[in-house]
PDB file of C-alpha atoms in Angstrom:
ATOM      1  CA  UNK A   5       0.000   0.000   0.000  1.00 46.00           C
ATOM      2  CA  UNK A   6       1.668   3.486  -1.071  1.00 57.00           C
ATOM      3  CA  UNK A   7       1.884   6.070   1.640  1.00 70.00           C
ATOM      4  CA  UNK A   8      -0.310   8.780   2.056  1.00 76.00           C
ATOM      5  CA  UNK A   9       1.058  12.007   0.796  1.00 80.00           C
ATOM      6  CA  UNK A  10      -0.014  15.280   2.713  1.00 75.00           C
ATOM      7  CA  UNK A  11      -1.498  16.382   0.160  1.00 80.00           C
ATOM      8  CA  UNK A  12      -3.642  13.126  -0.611  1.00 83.00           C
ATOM      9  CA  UNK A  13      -4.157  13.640   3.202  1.00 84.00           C
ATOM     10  CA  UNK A  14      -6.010  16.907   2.955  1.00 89.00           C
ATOM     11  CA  UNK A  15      -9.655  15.851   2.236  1.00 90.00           C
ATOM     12  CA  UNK A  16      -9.403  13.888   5.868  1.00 91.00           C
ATOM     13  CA  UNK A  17      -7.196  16.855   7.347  1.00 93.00           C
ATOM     14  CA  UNK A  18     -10.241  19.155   6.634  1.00 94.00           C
ATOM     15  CA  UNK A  19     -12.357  16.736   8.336  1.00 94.00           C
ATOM     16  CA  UNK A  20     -10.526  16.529  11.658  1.00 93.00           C
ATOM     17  CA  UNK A  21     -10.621  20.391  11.414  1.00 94.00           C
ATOM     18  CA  UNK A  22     -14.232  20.490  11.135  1.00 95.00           C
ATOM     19  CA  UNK A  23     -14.145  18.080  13.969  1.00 94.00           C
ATOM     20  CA  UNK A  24     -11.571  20.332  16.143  1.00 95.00           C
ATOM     21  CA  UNK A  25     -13.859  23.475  15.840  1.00 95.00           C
ATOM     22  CA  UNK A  26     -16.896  21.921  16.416  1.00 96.00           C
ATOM     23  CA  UNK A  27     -15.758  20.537  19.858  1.00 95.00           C
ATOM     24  CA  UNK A  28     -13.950  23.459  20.695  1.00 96.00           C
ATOM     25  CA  UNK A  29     -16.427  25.629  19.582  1.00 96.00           C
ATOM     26  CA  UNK A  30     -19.098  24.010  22.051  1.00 97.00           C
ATOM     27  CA  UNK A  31     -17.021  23.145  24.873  1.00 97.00           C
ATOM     28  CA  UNK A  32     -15.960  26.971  24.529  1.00 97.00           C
ATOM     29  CA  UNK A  33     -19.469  28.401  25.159  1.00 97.00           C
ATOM     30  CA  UNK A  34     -20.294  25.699  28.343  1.00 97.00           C
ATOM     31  CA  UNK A  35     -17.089  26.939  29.899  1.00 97.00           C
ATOM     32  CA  UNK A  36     -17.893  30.317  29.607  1.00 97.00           C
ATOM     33  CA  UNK A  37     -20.621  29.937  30.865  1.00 97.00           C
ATOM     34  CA  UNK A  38     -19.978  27.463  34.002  1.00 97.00           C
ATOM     35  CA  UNK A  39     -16.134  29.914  34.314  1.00 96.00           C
ATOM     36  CA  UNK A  40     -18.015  32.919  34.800  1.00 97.00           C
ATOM     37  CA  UNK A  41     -20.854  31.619  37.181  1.00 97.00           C
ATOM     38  CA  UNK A  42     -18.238  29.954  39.050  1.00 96.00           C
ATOM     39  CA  UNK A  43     -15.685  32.581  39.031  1.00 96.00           C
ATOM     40  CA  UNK A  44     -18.638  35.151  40.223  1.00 96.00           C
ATOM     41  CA  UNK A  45     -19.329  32.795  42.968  1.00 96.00           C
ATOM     42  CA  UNK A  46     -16.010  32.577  44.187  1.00 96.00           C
ATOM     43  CA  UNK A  47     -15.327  36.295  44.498  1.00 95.00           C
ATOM     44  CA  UNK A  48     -18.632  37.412  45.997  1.00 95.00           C
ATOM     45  CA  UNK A  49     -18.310  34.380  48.791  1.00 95.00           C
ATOM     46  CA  UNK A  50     -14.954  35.409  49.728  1.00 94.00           C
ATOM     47  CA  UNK A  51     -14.140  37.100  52.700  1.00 91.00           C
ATOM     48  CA  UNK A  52     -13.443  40.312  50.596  1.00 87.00           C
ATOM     49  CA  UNK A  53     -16.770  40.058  48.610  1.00 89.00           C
ATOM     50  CA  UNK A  54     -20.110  41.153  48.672  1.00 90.00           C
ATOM     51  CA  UNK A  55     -21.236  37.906  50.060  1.00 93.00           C
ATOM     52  CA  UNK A  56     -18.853  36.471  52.379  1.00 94.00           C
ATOM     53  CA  UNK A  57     -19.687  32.540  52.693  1.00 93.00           C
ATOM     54  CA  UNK A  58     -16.976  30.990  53.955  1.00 94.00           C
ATOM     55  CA  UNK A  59     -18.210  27.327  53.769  1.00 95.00           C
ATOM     56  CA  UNK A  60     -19.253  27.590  50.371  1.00 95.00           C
ATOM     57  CA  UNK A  61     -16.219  29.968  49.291  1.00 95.00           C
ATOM     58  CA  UNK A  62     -13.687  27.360  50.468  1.00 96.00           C
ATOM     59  CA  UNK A  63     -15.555  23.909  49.203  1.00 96.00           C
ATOM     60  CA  UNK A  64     -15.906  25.577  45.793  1.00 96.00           C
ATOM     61  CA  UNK A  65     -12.410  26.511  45.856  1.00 95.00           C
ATOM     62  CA  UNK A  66     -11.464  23.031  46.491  1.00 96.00           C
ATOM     63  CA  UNK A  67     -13.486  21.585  43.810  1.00 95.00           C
ATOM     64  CA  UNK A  68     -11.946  24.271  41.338  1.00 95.00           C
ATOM     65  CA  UNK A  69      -8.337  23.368  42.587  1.00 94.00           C
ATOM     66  CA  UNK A  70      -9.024  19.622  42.556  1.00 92.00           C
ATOM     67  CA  UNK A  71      -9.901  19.441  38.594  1.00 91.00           C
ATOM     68  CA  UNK A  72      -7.424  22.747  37.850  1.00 89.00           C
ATOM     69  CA  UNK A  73      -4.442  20.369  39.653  1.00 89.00           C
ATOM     70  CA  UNK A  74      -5.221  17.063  37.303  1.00 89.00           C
ATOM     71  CA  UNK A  75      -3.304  16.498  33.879  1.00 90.00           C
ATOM     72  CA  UNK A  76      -6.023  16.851  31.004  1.00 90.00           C
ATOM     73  CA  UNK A  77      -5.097  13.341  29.988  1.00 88.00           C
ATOM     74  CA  UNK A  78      -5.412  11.353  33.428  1.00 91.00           C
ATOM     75  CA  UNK A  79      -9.189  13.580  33.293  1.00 92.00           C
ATOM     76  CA  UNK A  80      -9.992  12.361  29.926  1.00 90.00           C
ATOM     77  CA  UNK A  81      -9.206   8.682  30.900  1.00 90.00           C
ATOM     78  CA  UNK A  82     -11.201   9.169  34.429  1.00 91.00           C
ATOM     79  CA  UNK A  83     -14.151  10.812  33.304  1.00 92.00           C
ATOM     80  CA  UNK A  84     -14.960   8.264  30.397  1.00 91.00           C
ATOM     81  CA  UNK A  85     -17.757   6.387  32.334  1.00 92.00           C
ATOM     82  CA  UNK A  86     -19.119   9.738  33.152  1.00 92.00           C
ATOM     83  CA  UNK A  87     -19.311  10.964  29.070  1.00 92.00           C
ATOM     84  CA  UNK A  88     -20.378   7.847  28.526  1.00 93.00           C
ATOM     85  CA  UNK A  89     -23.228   8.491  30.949  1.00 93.00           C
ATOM     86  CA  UNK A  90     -24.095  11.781  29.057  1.00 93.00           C
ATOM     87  CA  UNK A  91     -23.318  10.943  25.927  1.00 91.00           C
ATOM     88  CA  UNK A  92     -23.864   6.960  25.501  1.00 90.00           C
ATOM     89  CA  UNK A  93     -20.479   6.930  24.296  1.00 88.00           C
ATOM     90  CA  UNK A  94     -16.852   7.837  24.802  1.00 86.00           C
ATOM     91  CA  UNK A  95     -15.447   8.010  21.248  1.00 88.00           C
ATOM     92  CA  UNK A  96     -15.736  10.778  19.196  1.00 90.00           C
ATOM     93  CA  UNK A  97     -16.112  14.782  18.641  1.00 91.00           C
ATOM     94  CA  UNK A  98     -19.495  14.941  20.665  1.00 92.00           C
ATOM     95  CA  UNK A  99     -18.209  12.699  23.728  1.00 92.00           C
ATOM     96  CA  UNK A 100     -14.905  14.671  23.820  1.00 93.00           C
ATOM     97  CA  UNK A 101     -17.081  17.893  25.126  1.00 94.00           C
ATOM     98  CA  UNK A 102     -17.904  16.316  28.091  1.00 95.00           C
ATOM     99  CA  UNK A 103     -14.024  16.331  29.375  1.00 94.00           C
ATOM    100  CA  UNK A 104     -12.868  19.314  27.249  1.00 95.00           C
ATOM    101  CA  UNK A 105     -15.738  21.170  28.979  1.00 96.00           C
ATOM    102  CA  UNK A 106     -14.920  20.136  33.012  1.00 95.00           C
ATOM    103  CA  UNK A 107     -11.381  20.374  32.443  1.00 94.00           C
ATOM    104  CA  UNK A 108     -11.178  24.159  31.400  1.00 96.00           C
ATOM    105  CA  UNK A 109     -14.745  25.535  33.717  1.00 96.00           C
ATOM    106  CA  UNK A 110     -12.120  25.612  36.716  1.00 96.00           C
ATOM    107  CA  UNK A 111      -9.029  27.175  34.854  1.00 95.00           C
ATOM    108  CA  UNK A 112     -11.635  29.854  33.675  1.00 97.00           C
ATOM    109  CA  UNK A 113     -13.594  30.533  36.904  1.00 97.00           C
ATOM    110  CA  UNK A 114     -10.114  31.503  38.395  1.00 96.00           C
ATOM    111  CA  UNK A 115      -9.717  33.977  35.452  1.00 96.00           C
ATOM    112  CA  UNK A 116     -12.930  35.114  36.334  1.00 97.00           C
ATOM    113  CA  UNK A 117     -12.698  35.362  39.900  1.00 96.00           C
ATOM    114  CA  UNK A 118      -9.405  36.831  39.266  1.00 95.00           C
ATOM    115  CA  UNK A 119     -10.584  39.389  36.987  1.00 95.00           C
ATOM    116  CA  UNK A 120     -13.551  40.515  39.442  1.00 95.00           C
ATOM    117  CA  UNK A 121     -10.784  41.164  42.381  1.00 93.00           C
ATOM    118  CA  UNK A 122      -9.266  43.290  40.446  1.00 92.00           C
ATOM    119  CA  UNK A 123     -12.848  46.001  40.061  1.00 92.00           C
ATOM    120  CA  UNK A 124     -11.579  48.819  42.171  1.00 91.00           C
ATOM    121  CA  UNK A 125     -13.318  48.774  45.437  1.00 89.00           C
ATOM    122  CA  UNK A 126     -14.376  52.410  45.214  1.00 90.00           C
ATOM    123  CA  UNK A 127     -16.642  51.502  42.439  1.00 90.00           C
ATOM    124  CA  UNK A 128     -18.070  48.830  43.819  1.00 91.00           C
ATOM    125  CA  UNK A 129     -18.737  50.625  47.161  1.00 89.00           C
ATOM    126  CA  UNK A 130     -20.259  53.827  45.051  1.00 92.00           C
ATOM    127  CA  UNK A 131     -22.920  51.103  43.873  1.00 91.00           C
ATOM    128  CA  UNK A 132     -23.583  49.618  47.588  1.00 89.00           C
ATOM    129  CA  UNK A 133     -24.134  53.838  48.322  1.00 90.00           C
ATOM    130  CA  UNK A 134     -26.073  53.964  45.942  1.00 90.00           C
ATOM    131  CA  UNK A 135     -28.914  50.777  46.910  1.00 89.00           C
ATOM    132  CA  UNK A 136     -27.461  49.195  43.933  1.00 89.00           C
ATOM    133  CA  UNK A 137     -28.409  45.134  44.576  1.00 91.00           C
ATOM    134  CA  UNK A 138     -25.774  42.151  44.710  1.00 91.00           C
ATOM    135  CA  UNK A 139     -26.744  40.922  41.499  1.00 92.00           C
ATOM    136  CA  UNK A 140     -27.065  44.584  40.024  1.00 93.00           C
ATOM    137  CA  UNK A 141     -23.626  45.046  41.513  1.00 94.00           C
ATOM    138  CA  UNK A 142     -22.591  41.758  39.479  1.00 94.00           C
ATOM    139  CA  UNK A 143     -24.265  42.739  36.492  1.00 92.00           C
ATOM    140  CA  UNK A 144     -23.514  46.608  35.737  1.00 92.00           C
ATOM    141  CA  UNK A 145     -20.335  47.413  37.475  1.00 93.00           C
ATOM    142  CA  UNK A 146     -17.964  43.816  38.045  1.00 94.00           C
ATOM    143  CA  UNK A 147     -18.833  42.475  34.453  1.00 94.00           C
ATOM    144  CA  UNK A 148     -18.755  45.447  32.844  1.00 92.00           C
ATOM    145  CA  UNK A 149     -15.605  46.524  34.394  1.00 92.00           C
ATOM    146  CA  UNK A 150     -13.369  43.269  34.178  1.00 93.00           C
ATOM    147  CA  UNK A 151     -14.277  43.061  29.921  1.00 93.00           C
ATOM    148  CA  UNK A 152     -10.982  43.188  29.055  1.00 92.00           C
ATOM    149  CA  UNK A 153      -9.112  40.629  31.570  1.00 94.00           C
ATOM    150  CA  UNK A 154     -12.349  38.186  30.833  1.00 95.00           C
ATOM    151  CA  UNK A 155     -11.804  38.399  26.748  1.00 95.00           C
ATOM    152  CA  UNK A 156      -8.060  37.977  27.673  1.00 94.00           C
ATOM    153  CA  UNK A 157      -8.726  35.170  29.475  1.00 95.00           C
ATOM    154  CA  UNK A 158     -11.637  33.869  27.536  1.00 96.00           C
ATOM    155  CA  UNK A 159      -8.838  33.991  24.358  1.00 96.00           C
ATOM    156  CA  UNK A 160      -6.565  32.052  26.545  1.00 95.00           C
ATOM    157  CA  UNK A 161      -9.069  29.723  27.296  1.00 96.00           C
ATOM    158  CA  UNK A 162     -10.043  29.006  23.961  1.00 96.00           C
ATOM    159  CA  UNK A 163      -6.576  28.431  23.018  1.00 95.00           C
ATOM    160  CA  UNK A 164      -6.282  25.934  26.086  1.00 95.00           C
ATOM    161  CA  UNK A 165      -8.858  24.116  24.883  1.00 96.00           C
ATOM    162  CA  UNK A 166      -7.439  23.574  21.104  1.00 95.00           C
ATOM    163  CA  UNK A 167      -4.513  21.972  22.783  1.00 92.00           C
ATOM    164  CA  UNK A 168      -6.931  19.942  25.215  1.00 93.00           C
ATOM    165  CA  UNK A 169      -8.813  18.759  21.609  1.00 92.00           C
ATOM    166  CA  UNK A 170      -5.763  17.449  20.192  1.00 90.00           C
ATOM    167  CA  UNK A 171      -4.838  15.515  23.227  1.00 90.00           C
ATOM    168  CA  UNK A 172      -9.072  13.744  22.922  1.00 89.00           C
ATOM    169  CA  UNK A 173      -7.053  12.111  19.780  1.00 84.00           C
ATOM    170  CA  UNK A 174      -5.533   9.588  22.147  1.00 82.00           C
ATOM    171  CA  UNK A 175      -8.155   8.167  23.306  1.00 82.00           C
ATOM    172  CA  UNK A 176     -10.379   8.646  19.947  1.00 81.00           C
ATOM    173  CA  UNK A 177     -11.980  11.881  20.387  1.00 84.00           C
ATOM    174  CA  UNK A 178     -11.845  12.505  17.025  1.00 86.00           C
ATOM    175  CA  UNK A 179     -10.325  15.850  15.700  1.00 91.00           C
ATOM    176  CA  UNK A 180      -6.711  17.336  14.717  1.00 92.00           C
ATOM    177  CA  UNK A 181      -5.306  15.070  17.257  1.00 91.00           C
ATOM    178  CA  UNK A 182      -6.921  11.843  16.612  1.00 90.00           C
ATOM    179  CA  UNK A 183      -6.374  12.127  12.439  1.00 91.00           C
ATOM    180  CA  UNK A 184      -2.325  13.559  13.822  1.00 91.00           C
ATOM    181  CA  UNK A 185      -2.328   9.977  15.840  1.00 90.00           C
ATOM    182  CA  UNK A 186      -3.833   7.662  13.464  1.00 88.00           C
ATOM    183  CA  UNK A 187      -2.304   8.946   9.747  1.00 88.00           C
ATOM    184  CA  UNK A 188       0.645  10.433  11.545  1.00 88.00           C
ATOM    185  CA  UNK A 189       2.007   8.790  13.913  1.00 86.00           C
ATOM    186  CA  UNK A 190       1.372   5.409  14.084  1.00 85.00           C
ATOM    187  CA  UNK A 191       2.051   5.511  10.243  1.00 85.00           C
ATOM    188  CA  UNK A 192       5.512   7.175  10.594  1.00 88.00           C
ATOM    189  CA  UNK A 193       4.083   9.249   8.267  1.00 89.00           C
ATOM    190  CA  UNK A 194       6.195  12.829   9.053  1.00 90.00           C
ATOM    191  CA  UNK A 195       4.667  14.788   6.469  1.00 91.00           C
ATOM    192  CA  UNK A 196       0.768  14.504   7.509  1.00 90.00           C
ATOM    193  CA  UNK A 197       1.896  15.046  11.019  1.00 91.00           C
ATOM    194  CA  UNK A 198       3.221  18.237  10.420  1.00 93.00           C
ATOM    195  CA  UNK A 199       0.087  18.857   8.187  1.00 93.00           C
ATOM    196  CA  UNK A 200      -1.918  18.753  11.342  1.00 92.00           C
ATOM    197  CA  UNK A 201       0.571  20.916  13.539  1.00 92.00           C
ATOM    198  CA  UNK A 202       0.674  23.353  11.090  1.00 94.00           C
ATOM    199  CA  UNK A 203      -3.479  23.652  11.207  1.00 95.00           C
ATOM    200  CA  UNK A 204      -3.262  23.609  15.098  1.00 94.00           C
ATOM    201  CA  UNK A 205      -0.417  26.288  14.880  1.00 94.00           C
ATOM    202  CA  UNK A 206      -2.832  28.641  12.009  1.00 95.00           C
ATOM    203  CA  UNK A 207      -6.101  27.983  14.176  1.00 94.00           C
ATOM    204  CA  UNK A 208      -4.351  29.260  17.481  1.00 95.00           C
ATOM    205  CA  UNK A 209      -3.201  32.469  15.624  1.00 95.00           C
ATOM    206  CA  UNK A 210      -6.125  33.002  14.709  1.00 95.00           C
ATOM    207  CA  UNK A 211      -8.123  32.986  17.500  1.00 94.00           C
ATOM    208  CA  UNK A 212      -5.531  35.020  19.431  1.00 94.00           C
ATOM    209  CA  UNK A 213      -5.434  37.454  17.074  1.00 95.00           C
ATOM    210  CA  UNK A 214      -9.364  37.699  16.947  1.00 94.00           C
ATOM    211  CA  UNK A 215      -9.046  37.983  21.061  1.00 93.00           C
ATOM    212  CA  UNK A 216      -6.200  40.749  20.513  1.00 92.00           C
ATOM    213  CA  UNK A 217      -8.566  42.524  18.008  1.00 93.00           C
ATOM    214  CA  UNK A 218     -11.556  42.553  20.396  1.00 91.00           C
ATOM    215  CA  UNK A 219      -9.236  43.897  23.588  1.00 89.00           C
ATOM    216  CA  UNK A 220      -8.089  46.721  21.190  1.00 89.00           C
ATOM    217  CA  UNK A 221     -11.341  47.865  19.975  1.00 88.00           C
ATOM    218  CA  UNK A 222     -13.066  48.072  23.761  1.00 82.00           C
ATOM    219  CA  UNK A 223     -10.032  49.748  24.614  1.00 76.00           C
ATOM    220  CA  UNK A 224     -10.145  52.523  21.997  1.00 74.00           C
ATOM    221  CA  UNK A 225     -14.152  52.810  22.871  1.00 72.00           C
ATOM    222  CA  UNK A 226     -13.498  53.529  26.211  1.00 64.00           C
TER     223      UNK A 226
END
């Protein structure tokens, strides 16, 4: 059997990209989602926040430290029963969500939480003066203040998970990293590796750029 060229290789490499940005793309909007609830509840329960719930501050915190501290891998091979659970299986694009998603909710509620400290107090305490509610408080002056850490971090996080999608390839996930590990790698085939690094590499400027763009043009409306 000849060898597949890169080139004969594309038709399957725009496949797995199709793949990578549908996970991604998904997985992207739960953790934004789950980050920034999580990373609002973590500031407002802490001692320093509006909220101070020190039982629930410190057993979230544990829970976001416990996931943040495992290597994506050991999570993807641990939580297969559990995608399995969700999913009804733990092979492919759809099933790789389920990891991708509770891997980067607690790197991205400490962004969040992160970015909220950092709200000057006076602002916050000018609302409180004011009657303003916590969840008014939340909504008009944290969120709207911490825009440009968040879409930092948000970028960062999207870029996380790209890397996080191409490590779902070892255990079938489908994607950039499961065509790199099938085509590539097990078929010492150099060139269609690189084919798929160089797609990984283009994606990830991308979507920093796009994150760079967005930071600039709040900035400049400001």
């Amino acid at each position: 059997m000849n060898k597949l060229t890169w080139y004969d290789s594309l038709p399957e490499v725009w496949e797995a990209t199709l793949e990578t940005l549908y996970m991604v793309t998904v997985s992207f909007v739960l953790t934004v989602i789950g980050g920034v609830l999580a990373g609002i509840v973590l500031q407002v329960t802490s001692p320093s926040g509006l909220l101070p719930r020190r039982t629930l501050n410190t057993v979230l915190g544990v829970i976001v430290n416990l996931f943040r501290s495992l290597p994506f891998l050991i999570l993807l091979i641990a939580l297969i029963g559990v995608t399995r659970a969700i999913v009804g299986t733990a092979i492919g694009p759809t099933a790789a969500i389920v990891p991708l998603t509770i891997g980067a909710i607690p790197f991205f509620a400490r962004i969040v939480e992160s970015a909220l400290r950092e709200v000057p107090r006076g602002r916050v305490e000018a609302a409180q003066a004011m009657g303003a509610s916590t969840g008014q408080i939340v909504r008009k002056v944290l969120l709207p203040e911490a825009v440009s850490p968040l879409v930092a971090g948000a970028t960062l996080t999207l870029v996380l998970l790209v890397g996080y999608s191409a490590m779902a390839g070892v255990i079938g996930g489908g994607g950039l990293g499961d065509f790199a590990i099938v085509y590539g790698y097990q078929r010492f085939n150099t060139p269609v590796l690189l084919v798929a690094v160089v797609v990984l590499i283009v994606m990830v400027q991308i979507m920093q750029s796009v994150g760079d763009g967005i930071i600039r043009a709040y900035a400049h409306r400001r």
